């Protein structure tokens, strides 16, 4: 066993390595302790339950996905921002297989709310960013949006469809990108 005090970050790193090898739902406190080379009680010191450990892992993975470098030297248009988000998410899916399909299922029945809350936190930032880019995109054809078809509704539609396709295991977002082009440009 590791006799050196292990930090919360080191435990998350070990948990992240386990998530990269398999399903998040299969991760348990004992497996994390073994991977970290520490006692089970040390994991419980930082994470009193599996749900809290999984919550920290999910936040860490989302942060990693959204902090990857943006596409270089591209103009700021909506389709480009969506493509960039897709690229980041595909990289995250590659690094953490089944993350998008299974991360909310990894929480216990009693704590599904936590998984949804974490996802909503990160997606609200993405939604705001996409909306900002859409509002500034000068190449959108005139008259697309009105009071019954708003930019906010369109961004929500795009994100919902993208996330649904990811959770369904689709490898390409080309259909969604064609819809966006047809509607906006």
mmCIF file with all atom_site columns, C-alpha atoms in Angstrom:
data_model
loop_
_atom_site.group_PDB
_atom_site.id
_atom_site.type_symbol
_atom_site.label_atom_id
_atom_site.label_alt_id
_atom_site.label_comp_id
_atom_site.label_asym_id
_atom_site.label_entity_id
_atom_site.label_seq_id
_atom_site.pdbx_PDB_ins_code
_atom_site.Cartn_x
_atom_site.Cartn_y
_atom_site.Cartn_z
_atom_site.occupancy
_atom_site.B_iso_or_equiv
_atom_site.pdbx_formal_charge
_atom_site.auth_seq_id
_atom_site.auth_comp_id
_atom_site.auth_asym_id
_atom_site.auth_atom_id
_atom_site.pdbx_PDB_model_num
ATOM 1   C CA . UNK A 1 1   ? 0.000   0.000  0.000   1.00 0.00 ? 1   UNK A CA 1
ATOM 2   C CA . UNK A 1 2   ? 0.982   3.588  -0.619  1.00 0.00 ? 2   UNK A CA 1
ATOM 3   C CA . UNK A 1 3   ? 1.990   5.135  2.685   1.00 0.00 ? 3   UNK A CA 1
ATOM 4   C CA . UNK A 1 4   ? 2.255   8.625  1.222   1.00 0.00 ? 4   UNK A CA 1
ATOM 5   C CA . UNK A 1 5   ? -0.849  10.754 1.611   1.00 0.00 ? 5   UNK A CA 1
ATOM 6   C CA . UNK A 1 6   ? -2.709  10.567 -1.673  1.00 0.00 ? 6   UNK A CA 1
ATOM 7   C CA . UNK A 1 7   ? -4.517  13.611 -2.934  1.00 0.00 ? 7   UNK A CA 1
ATOM 8   C CA . UNK A 1 8   ? -8.028  13.896 -4.269  1.00 0.00 ? 8   UNK A CA 1
ATOM 9   C CA . UNK A 1 9   ? -6.523  14.701 -7.690  1.00 0.00 ? 9   UNK A CA 1
ATOM 10  C CA . UNK A 1 10  ? -4.414  11.519 -7.689  1.00 0.00 ? 10  UNK A CA 1
ATOM 11  C CA . UNK A 1 11  ? -7.500  9.450  -6.909  1.00 0.00 ? 11  UNK A CA 1
ATOM 12  C CA . UNK A 1 12  ? -9.428  11.134 -9.725  1.00 0.00 ? 12  UNK A CA 1
ATOM 13  C CA . UNK A 1 13  ? -6.484  10.483 -12.074 1.00 0.00 ? 13  UNK A CA 1
ATOM 14  C CA . UNK A 1 14  ? -6.555  6.781  -11.183 1.00 0.00 ? 14  UNK A CA 1
ATOM 15  C CA . UNK A 1 15  ? -10.324 6.732  -11.638 1.00 0.00 ? 15  UNK A CA 1
ATOM 16  C CA . UNK A 1 16  ? -9.938  8.460  -14.978 1.00 0.00 ? 16  UNK A CA 1
ATOM 17  C CA . UNK A 1 17  ? -7.442  5.798  -16.099 1.00 0.00 ? 17  UNK A CA 1
ATOM 18  C CA . UNK A 1 18  ? -9.964  3.097  -15.168 1.00 0.00 ? 18  UNK A CA 1
ATOM 19  C CA . UNK A 1 19  ? -12.712 4.944  -17.093 1.00 0.00 ? 19  UNK A CA 1
ATOM 20  C CA . UNK A 1 20  ? -10.490 5.071  -20.170 1.00 0.00 ? 20  UNK A CA 1
ATOM 21  C CA . UNK A 1 21  ? -10.209 1.266  -20.067 1.00 0.00 ? 21  UNK A CA 1
ATOM 22  C CA . UNK A 1 22  ? -13.870 0.426  -19.590 1.00 0.00 ? 22  UNK A CA 1
ATOM 23  C CA . UNK A 1 23  ? -17.310 1.540  -18.514 1.00 0.00 ? 23  UNK A CA 1
ATOM 24  C CA . UNK A 1 24  ? -17.753 4.136  -15.808 1.00 0.00 ? 24  UNK A CA 1
ATOM 25  C CA . UNK A 1 25  ? -20.534 2.022  -14.312 1.00 0.00 ? 25  UNK A CA 1
ATOM 26  C CA . UNK A 1 26  ? -17.974 -0.713 -13.570 1.00 0.00 ? 26  UNK A CA 1
ATOM 27  C CA . UNK A 1 27  ? -15.797 1.566  -11.439 1.00 0.00 ? 27  UNK A CA 1
ATOM 28  C CA . UNK A 1 28  ? -15.953 0.925  -7.715  1.00 0.00 ? 28  UNK A CA 1
ATOM 29  C CA . UNK A 1 29  ? -14.214 2.227  -4.619  1.00 0.00 ? 29  UNK A CA 1
ATOM 30  C CA . UNK A 1 30  ? -12.168 -0.952 -4.230  1.00 0.00 ? 30  UNK A CA 1
ATOM 31  C CA . UNK A 1 31  ? -10.977 -0.883 -7.845  1.00 0.00 ? 31  UNK A CA 1
ATOM 32  C CA . UNK A 1 32  ? -9.946  2.763  -7.473  1.00 0.00 ? 32  UNK A CA 1
ATOM 33  C CA . UNK A 1 33  ? -8.105  2.021  -4.229  1.00 0.00 ? 33  UNK A CA 1
ATOM 34  C CA . UNK A 1 34  ? -6.264  -0.855 -5.888  1.00 0.00 ? 34  UNK A CA 1
ATOM 35  C CA . UNK A 1 35  ? -5.394  1.256  -8.955  1.00 0.00 ? 35  UNK A CA 1
ATOM 36  C CA . UNK A 1 36  ? -4.169  4.048  -6.669  1.00 0.00 ? 36  UNK A CA 1
ATOM 37  C CA . UNK A 1 37  ? -2.188  1.676  -4.450  1.00 0.00 ? 37  UNK A CA 1
ATOM 38  C CA . UNK A 1 38  ? -3.984  2.940  -1.342  1.00 0.00 ? 38  UNK A CA 1
ATOM 39  C CA . UNK A 1 39  ? -6.383  1.613  1.259   1.00 0.00 ? 39  UNK A CA 1
ATOM 40  C CA . UNK A 1 40  ? -10.116 1.674  0.575   1.00 0.00 ? 40  UNK A CA 1
ATOM 41  C CA . UNK A 1 41  ? -10.536 4.019  3.544   1.00 0.00 ? 41  UNK A CA 1
ATOM 42  C CA . UNK A 1 42  ? -8.286  6.581  1.872   1.00 0.00 ? 42  UNK A CA 1
ATOM 43  C CA . UNK A 1 43  ? -10.639 6.755  -1.098  1.00 0.00 ? 43  UNK A CA 1
ATOM 44  C CA . UNK A 1 44  ? -13.604 7.102  1.263   1.00 0.00 ? 44  UNK A CA 1
ATOM 45  C CA . UNK A 1 45  ? -11.790 9.949  3.035   1.00 0.00 ? 45  UNK A CA 1
ATOM 46  C CA . UNK A 1 46  ? -12.064 12.061 -0.141  1.00 0.00 ? 46  UNK A CA 1
ATOM 47  C CA . UNK A 1 47  ? -15.192 10.474 -1.615  1.00 0.00 ? 47  UNK A CA 1
ATOM 48  C CA . UNK A 1 48  ? -17.713 9.242  0.962   1.00 0.00 ? 48  UNK A CA 1
ATOM 49  C CA . UNK A 1 49  ? -19.653 7.325  -1.700  1.00 0.00 ? 49  UNK A CA 1
ATOM 50  C CA . UNK A 1 50  ? -19.258 5.856  -5.162  1.00 0.00 ? 50  UNK A CA 1
ATOM 51  C CA . UNK A 1 51  ? -21.697 8.487  -6.445  1.00 0.00 ? 51  UNK A CA 1
ATOM 52  C CA . UNK A 1 52  ? -19.426 11.293 -5.207  1.00 0.00 ? 52  UNK A CA 1
ATOM 53  C CA . UNK A 1 53  ? -16.417 9.631  -6.847  1.00 0.00 ? 53  UNK A CA 1
ATOM 54  C CA . UNK A 1 54  ? -18.300 9.204  -10.134 1.00 0.00 ? 54  UNK A CA 1
ATOM 55  C CA . UNK A 1 55  ? -19.532 12.820 -9.924  1.00 0.00 ? 55  UNK A CA 1
ATOM 56  C CA . UNK A 1 56  ? -15.943 14.049 -9.570  1.00 0.00 ? 56  UNK A CA 1
ATOM 57  C CA . UNK A 1 57  ? -14.872 11.835 -12.478 1.00 0.00 ? 57  UNK A CA 1
ATOM 58  C CA . UNK A 1 58  ? -17.697 13.028 -14.743 1.00 0.00 ? 58  UNK A CA 1
ATOM 59  C CA . UNK A 1 59  ? -16.867 16.658 -13.960 1.00 0.00 ? 59  UNK A CA 1
ATOM 60  C CA . UNK A 1 60  ? -13.193 15.988 -14.675 1.00 0.00 ? 60  UNK A CA 1
ATOM 61  C CA . UNK A 1 61  ? -13.958 14.356 -18.032 1.00 0.00 ? 61  UNK A CA 1
ATOM 62  C CA . UNK A 1 62  ? -16.339 17.153 -19.077 1.00 0.00 ? 62  UNK A CA 1
ATOM 63  C CA . UNK A 1 63  ? -13.740 19.759 -18.074 1.00 0.00 ? 63  UNK A CA 1
ATOM 64  C CA . UNK A 1 64  ? -11.141 17.914 -20.141 1.00 0.00 ? 64  UNK A CA 1
ATOM 65  C CA . UNK A 1 65  ? -13.406 17.687 -23.185 1.00 0.00 ? 65  UNK A CA 1
ATOM 66  C CA . UNK A 1 66  ? -14.347 21.348 -23.089 1.00 0.00 ? 66  UNK A CA 1
ATOM 67  C CA . UNK A 1 67  ? -10.857 22.625 -22.370 1.00 0.00 ? 67  UNK A CA 1
ATOM 68  C CA . UNK A 1 68  ? -9.177  20.968 -25.339 1.00 0.00 ? 68  UNK A CA 1
ATOM 69  C CA . UNK A 1 69  ? -7.665  23.541 -27.695 1.00 0.00 ? 69  UNK A CA 1
ATOM 70  C CA . UNK A 1 70  ? -10.062 25.214 -30.131 1.00 0.00 ? 70  UNK A CA 1
ATOM 71  C CA . UNK A 1 71  ? -9.660  24.794 -33.851 1.00 0.00 ? 71  UNK A CA 1
ATOM 72  C CA . UNK A 1 72  ? -6.808  26.967 -35.122 1.00 0.00 ? 72  UNK A CA 1
ATOM 73  C CA . UNK A 1 73  ? -7.216  29.880 -37.550 1.00 0.00 ? 73  UNK A CA 1
ATOM 74  C CA . UNK A 1 74  ? -10.902 29.436 -38.292 1.00 0.00 ? 74  UNK A CA 1
ATOM 75  C CA . UNK A 1 75  ? -13.416 32.230 -38.585 1.00 0.00 ? 75  UNK A CA 1
ATOM 76  C CA . UNK A 1 76  ? -16.038 32.365 -35.855 1.00 0.00 ? 76  UNK A CA 1
ATOM 77  C CA . UNK A 1 77  ? -19.196 31.036 -37.485 1.00 0.00 ? 77  UNK A CA 1
ATOM 78  C CA . UNK A 1 78  ? -21.888 28.845 -35.993 1.00 0.00 ? 78  UNK A CA 1
ATOM 79  C CA . UNK A 1 79  ? -21.241 25.774 -38.134 1.00 0.00 ? 79  UNK A CA 1
ATOM 80  C CA . UNK A 1 80  ? -17.546 26.004 -37.297 1.00 0.00 ? 80  UNK A CA 1
ATOM 81  C CA . UNK A 1 81  ? -18.303 26.241 -33.571 1.00 0.00 ? 81  UNK A CA 1
ATOM 82  C CA . UNK A 1 82  ? -20.567 23.177 -33.780 1.00 0.00 ? 82  UNK A CA 1
ATOM 83  C CA . UNK A 1 83  ? -17.918 21.276 -35.752 1.00 0.00 ? 83  UNK A CA 1
ATOM 84  C CA . UNK A 1 84  ? -15.346 22.247 -33.127 1.00 0.00 ? 84  UNK A CA 1
ATOM 85  C CA . UNK A 1 85  ? -17.610 21.039 -30.306 1.00 0.00 ? 85  UNK A CA 1
ATOM 86  C CA . UNK A 1 86  ? -18.190 17.788 -32.233 1.00 0.00 ? 86  UNK A CA 1
ATOM 87  C CA . UNK A 1 87  ? -14.429 17.343 -32.634 1.00 0.00 ? 87  UNK A CA 1
ATOM 88  C CA . UNK A 1 88  ? -13.889 17.813 -28.898 1.00 0.00 ? 88  UNK A CA 1
ATOM 89  C CA . UNK A 1 89  ? -16.706 15.451 -28.011 1.00 0.00 ? 89  UNK A CA 1
ATOM 90  C CA . UNK A 1 90  ? -15.448 12.791 -30.457 1.00 0.00 ? 90  UNK A CA 1
ATOM 91  C CA . UNK A 1 91  ? -12.014 13.034 -28.859 1.00 0.00 ? 91  UNK A CA 1
ATOM 92  C CA . UNK A 1 92  ? -13.658 12.616 -25.447 1.00 0.00 ? 92  UNK A CA 1
ATOM 93  C CA . UNK A 1 93  ? -15.611 9.619  -26.737 1.00 0.00 ? 93  UNK A CA 1
ATOM 94  C CA . UNK A 1 94  ? -12.399 8.131  -28.065 1.00 0.00 ? 94  UNK A CA 1
ATOM 95  C CA . UNK A 1 95  ? -10.562 8.687  -24.780 1.00 0.00 ? 95  UNK A CA 1
ATOM 96  C CA . UNK A 1 96  ? -13.497 7.478  -22.657 1.00 0.00 ? 96  UNK A CA 1
ATOM 97  C CA . UNK A 1 97  ? -15.576 4.891  -24.524 1.00 0.00 ? 97  UNK A CA 1
ATOM 98  C CA . UNK A 1 98  ? -19.273 4.896  -23.626 1.00 0.00 ? 98  UNK A CA 1
ATOM 99  C CA . UNK A 1 99  ? -18.940 8.091  -21.549 1.00 0.00 ? 99  UNK A CA 1
ATOM 100 C CA . UNK A 1 100 ? -21.814 9.862  -23.259 1.00 0.00 ? 100 UNK A CA 1
ATOM 101 C CA . UNK A 1 101 ? -24.056 6.825  -23.286 1.00 0.00 ? 101 UNK A CA 1
ATOM 102 C CA . UNK A 1 102 ? -23.403 5.691  -19.744 1.00 0.00 ? 102 UNK A CA 1
ATOM 103 C CA . UNK A 1 103 ? -22.284 8.490  -17.446 1.00 0.00 ? 103 UNK A CA 1
ATOM 104 C CA . UNK A 1 104 ? -25.721 9.324  -16.046 1.00 0.00 ? 104 UNK A CA 1
ATOM 105 C CA . UNK A 1 105 ? -26.452 5.609  -15.711 1.00 0.00 ? 105 UNK A CA 1
ATOM 106 C CA . UNK A 1 106 ? -23.332 5.236  -13.562 1.00 0.00 ? 106 UNK A CA 1
ATOM 107 C CA . UNK A 1 107 ? -25.008 6.956  -10.647 1.00 0.00 ? 107 UNK A CA 1
ATOM 108 C CA . UNK A 1 108 ? -27.184 5.035  -8.225  1.00 0.00 ? 108 UNK A CA 1
ATOM 109 C CA . UNK A 1 109 ? -30.939 5.330  -8.671  1.00 0.00 ? 109 UNK A CA 1
ATOM 110 C CA . UNK A 1 110 ? -31.034 7.649  -5.663  1.00 0.00 ? 110 UNK A CA 1
ATOM 111 C CA . UNK A 1 111 ? -28.500 10.049 -7.181  1.00 0.00 ? 111 UNK A CA 1
ATOM 112 C CA . UNK A 1 112 ? -29.458 10.340 -10.877 1.00 0.00 ? 112 UNK A CA 1
ATOM 113 C CA . UNK A 1 113 ? -30.146 14.010 -10.188 1.00 0.00 ? 113 UNK A CA 1
ATOM 114 C CA . UNK A 1 114 ? -26.424 14.606 -9.541  1.00 0.00 ? 114 UNK A CA 1
ATOM 115 C CA . UNK A 1 115 ? -25.435 13.243 -12.950 1.00 0.00 ? 115 UNK A CA 1
ATOM 116 C CA . UNK A 1 116 ? -28.032 15.378 -14.701 1.00 0.00 ? 116 UNK A CA 1
ATOM 117 C CA . UNK A 1 117 ? -26.985 18.444 -12.711 1.00 0.00 ? 117 UNK A CA 1
ATOM 118 C CA . UNK A 1 118 ? -23.318 18.003 -13.686 1.00 0.00 ? 118 UNK A CA 1
ATOM 119 C CA . UNK A 1 119 ? -24.181 17.533 -17.341 1.00 0.00 ? 119 UNK A CA 1
ATOM 120 C CA . UNK A 1 120 ? -26.492 20.561 -17.293 1.00 0.00 ? 120 UNK A CA 1
ATOM 121 C CA . UNK A 1 121 ? -23.757 22.684 -15.722 1.00 0.00 ? 121 UNK A CA 1
ATOM 122 C CA . UNK A 1 122 ? -21.306 21.986 -18.514 1.00 0.00 ? 122 UNK A CA 1
ATOM 123 C CA . UNK A 1 123 ? -23.878 22.074 -21.301 1.00 0.00 ? 123 UNK A CA 1
ATOM 124 C CA . UNK A 1 124 ? -25.234 25.440 -20.191 1.00 0.00 ? 124 UNK A CA 1
ATOM 125 C CA . UNK A 1 125 ? -21.761 26.878 -20.843 1.00 0.00 ? 125 UNK A CA 1
ATOM 126 C CA . UNK A 1 126 ? -21.652 25.230 -24.270 1.00 0.00 ? 126 UNK A CA 1
ATOM 127 C CA . UNK A 1 127 ? -25.179 26.506 -25.013 1.00 0.00 ? 127 UNK A CA 1
ATOM 128 C CA . UNK A 1 128 ? -24.171 30.074 -24.082 1.00 0.00 ? 128 UNK A CA 1
ATOM 129 C CA . UNK A 1 129 ? -21.021 29.892 -26.218 1.00 0.00 ? 129 UNK A CA 1
ATOM 130 C CA . UNK A 1 130 ? -22.899 28.554 -29.244 1.00 0.00 ? 130 UNK A CA 1
ATOM 131 C CA . UNK A 1 131 ? -25.624 31.169 -28.862 1.00 0.00 ? 131 UNK A CA 1
ATOM 132 C CA . UNK A 1 132 ? -23.023 33.926 -28.701 1.00 0.00 ? 132 UNK A CA 1
ATOM 133 C CA . UNK A 1 133 ? -21.339 32.667 -31.874 1.00 0.00 ? 133 UNK A CA 1
ATOM 134 C CA . UNK A 1 134 ? -24.711 32.329 -33.638 1.00 0.00 ? 134 UNK A CA 1
ATOM 135 C CA . UNK A 1 135 ? -25.643 35.900 -32.714 1.00 0.00 ? 135 UNK A CA 1
ATOM 136 C CA . UNK A 1 136 ? -22.335 37.163 -34.168 1.00 0.00 ? 136 UNK A CA 1
ATOM 137 C CA . UNK A 1 137 ? -22.390 34.986 -37.316 1.00 0.00 ? 137 UNK A CA 1
ATOM 138 C CA . UNK A 1 138 ? -22.778 37.463 -40.195 1.00 0.00 ? 138 UNK A CA 1
ATOM 139 C CA . UNK A 1 139 ? -23.192 34.678 -42.774 1.00 0.00 ? 139 UNK A CA 1
ATOM 140 C CA . UNK A 1 140 ? -26.586 33.516 -41.476 1.00 0.00 ? 140 UNK A CA 1
ATOM 141 C CA . UNK A 1 141 ? -29.215 34.327 -44.087 1.00 0.00 ? 141 UNK A CA 1
ATOM 142 C CA . UNK A 1 142 ? -31.668 37.078 -43.201 1.00 0.00 ? 142 UNK A CA 1
ATOM 143 C CA . UNK A 1 143 ? -35.059 36.197 -41.793 1.00 0.00 ? 143 UNK A CA 1
ATOM 144 C CA . UNK A 1 144 ? -34.175 32.777 -40.409 1.00 0.00 ? 144 UNK A CA 1
ATOM 145 C CA . UNK A 1 145 ? -35.150 33.617 -36.858 1.00 0.00 ? 145 UNK A CA 1
ATOM 146 C CA . UNK A 1 146 ? -38.293 35.203 -35.506 1.00 0.00 ? 146 UNK A CA 1
ATOM 147 C CA . UNK A 1 147 ? -40.361 35.130 -32.317 1.00 0.00 ? 147 UNK A CA 1
ATOM 148 C CA . UNK A 1 148 ? -41.568 31.572 -32.965 1.00 0.00 ? 148 UNK A CA 1
ATOM 149 C CA . UNK A 1 149 ? -38.163 30.209 -34.115 1.00 0.00 ? 149 UNK A CA 1
ATOM 150 C CA . UNK A 1 150 ? -35.505 31.740 -31.915 1.00 0.00 ? 150 UNK A CA 1
ATOM 151 C CA . UNK A 1 151 ? -31.758 31.402 -31.839 1.00 0.00 ? 151 UNK A CA 1
ATOM 152 C CA . UNK A 1 152 ? -32.044 29.920 -28.333 1.00 0.00 ? 152 UNK A CA 1
ATOM 153 C CA . UNK A 1 153 ? -34.461 27.239 -29.539 1.00 0.00 ? 153 UNK A CA 1
ATOM 154 C CA . UNK A 1 154 ? -32.195 26.418 -32.485 1.00 0.00 ? 154 UNK A CA 1
ATOM 155 C CA . UNK A 1 155 ? -29.106 26.072 -30.274 1.00 0.00 ? 155 UNK A CA 1
ATOM 156 C CA . UNK A 1 156 ? -31.063 23.808 -27.894 1.00 0.00 ? 156 UNK A CA 1
ATOM 157 C CA . UNK A 1 157 ? -32.230 21.722 -30.868 1.00 0.00 ? 157 UNK A CA 1
ATOM 158 C CA . UNK A 1 158 ? -28.656 21.367 -32.136 1.00 0.00 ? 158 UNK A CA 1
ATOM 159 C CA . UNK A 1 159 ? -27.253 20.360 -28.731 1.00 0.00 ? 159 UNK A CA 1
ATOM 160 C CA . UNK A 1 160 ? -30.098 17.932 -27.996 1.00 0.00 ? 160 UNK A CA 1
ATOM 161 C CA . UNK A 1 161 ? -29.673 16.205 -31.337 1.00 0.00 ? 161 UNK A CA 1
ATOM 162 C CA . UNK A 1 162 ? -25.917 16.065 -31.012 1.00 0.00 ? 162 UNK A CA 1
ATOM 163 C CA . UNK A 1 163 ? -26.081 14.547 -27.534 1.00 0.00 ? 163 UNK A CA 1
ATOM 164 C CA . UNK A 1 164 ? -28.764 12.081 -28.564 1.00 0.00 ? 164 UNK A CA 1
ATOM 165 C CA . UNK A 1 165 ? -26.662 10.892 -31.498 1.00 0.00 ? 165 UNK A CA 1
ATOM 166 C CA . UNK A 1 166 ? -23.654 10.485 -29.208 1.00 0.00 ? 166 UNK A CA 1
ATOM 167 C CA . UNK A 1 167 ? -25.609 8.485  -26.651 1.00 0.00 ? 167 UNK A CA 1
ATOM 168 C CA . UNK A 1 168 ? -26.951 6.324  -29.490 1.00 0.00 ? 168 UNK A CA 1
ATOM 169 C CA . UNK A 1 169 ? -23.360 5.591  -30.498 1.00 0.00 ? 169 UNK A CA 1
ATOM 170 C CA . UNK A 1 170 ? -23.422 7.365  -33.860 1.00 0.00 ? 170 UNK A CA 1
ATOM 171 C CA . UNK A 1 171 ? -19.924 8.080  -35.119 1.00 0.00 ? 171 UNK A CA 1
ATOM 172 C CA . UNK A 1 172 ? -20.770 10.976 -37.423 1.00 0.00 ? 172 UNK A CA 1
ATOM 173 C CA . UNK A 1 173 ? -22.645 14.221 -36.989 1.00 0.00 ? 173 UNK A CA 1
ATOM 174 C CA . UNK A 1 174 ? -22.797 14.864 -40.742 1.00 0.00 ? 174 UNK A CA 1
ATOM 175 C CA . UNK A 1 175 ? -26.618 14.781 -40.903 1.00 0.00 ? 175 UNK A CA 1
ATOM 176 C CA . UNK A 1 176 ? -26.946 17.378 -38.157 1.00 0.00 ? 176 UNK A CA 1
ATOM 177 C CA . UNK A 1 177 ? -24.306 19.558 -39.820 1.00 0.00 ? 177 UNK A CA 1
ATOM 178 C CA . UNK A 1 178 ? -26.217 19.368 -43.138 1.00 0.00 ? 178 UNK A CA 1
ATOM 179 C CA . UNK A 1 179 ? -29.419 20.417 -41.369 1.00 0.00 ? 179 UNK A CA 1
ATOM 180 C CA . UNK A 1 180 ? -27.628 23.377 -39.791 1.00 0.00 ? 180 UNK A CA 1
ATOM 181 C CA . UNK A 1 181 ? -26.226 24.462 -43.172 1.00 0.00 ? 181 UNK A CA 1
ATOM 182 C CA . UNK A 1 182 ? -29.615 24.119 -44.846 1.00 0.00 ? 182 UNK A CA 1
ATOM 183 C CA . UNK A 1 183 ? -31.363 26.182 -42.162 1.00 0.00 ? 183 UNK A CA 1
ATOM 184 C CA . UNK A 1 184 ? -28.794 28.921 -41.644 1.00 0.00 ? 184 UNK A CA 1
ATOM 185 C CA . UNK A 1 185 ? -26.841 29.511 -44.839 1.00 0.00 ? 185 UNK A CA 1
#
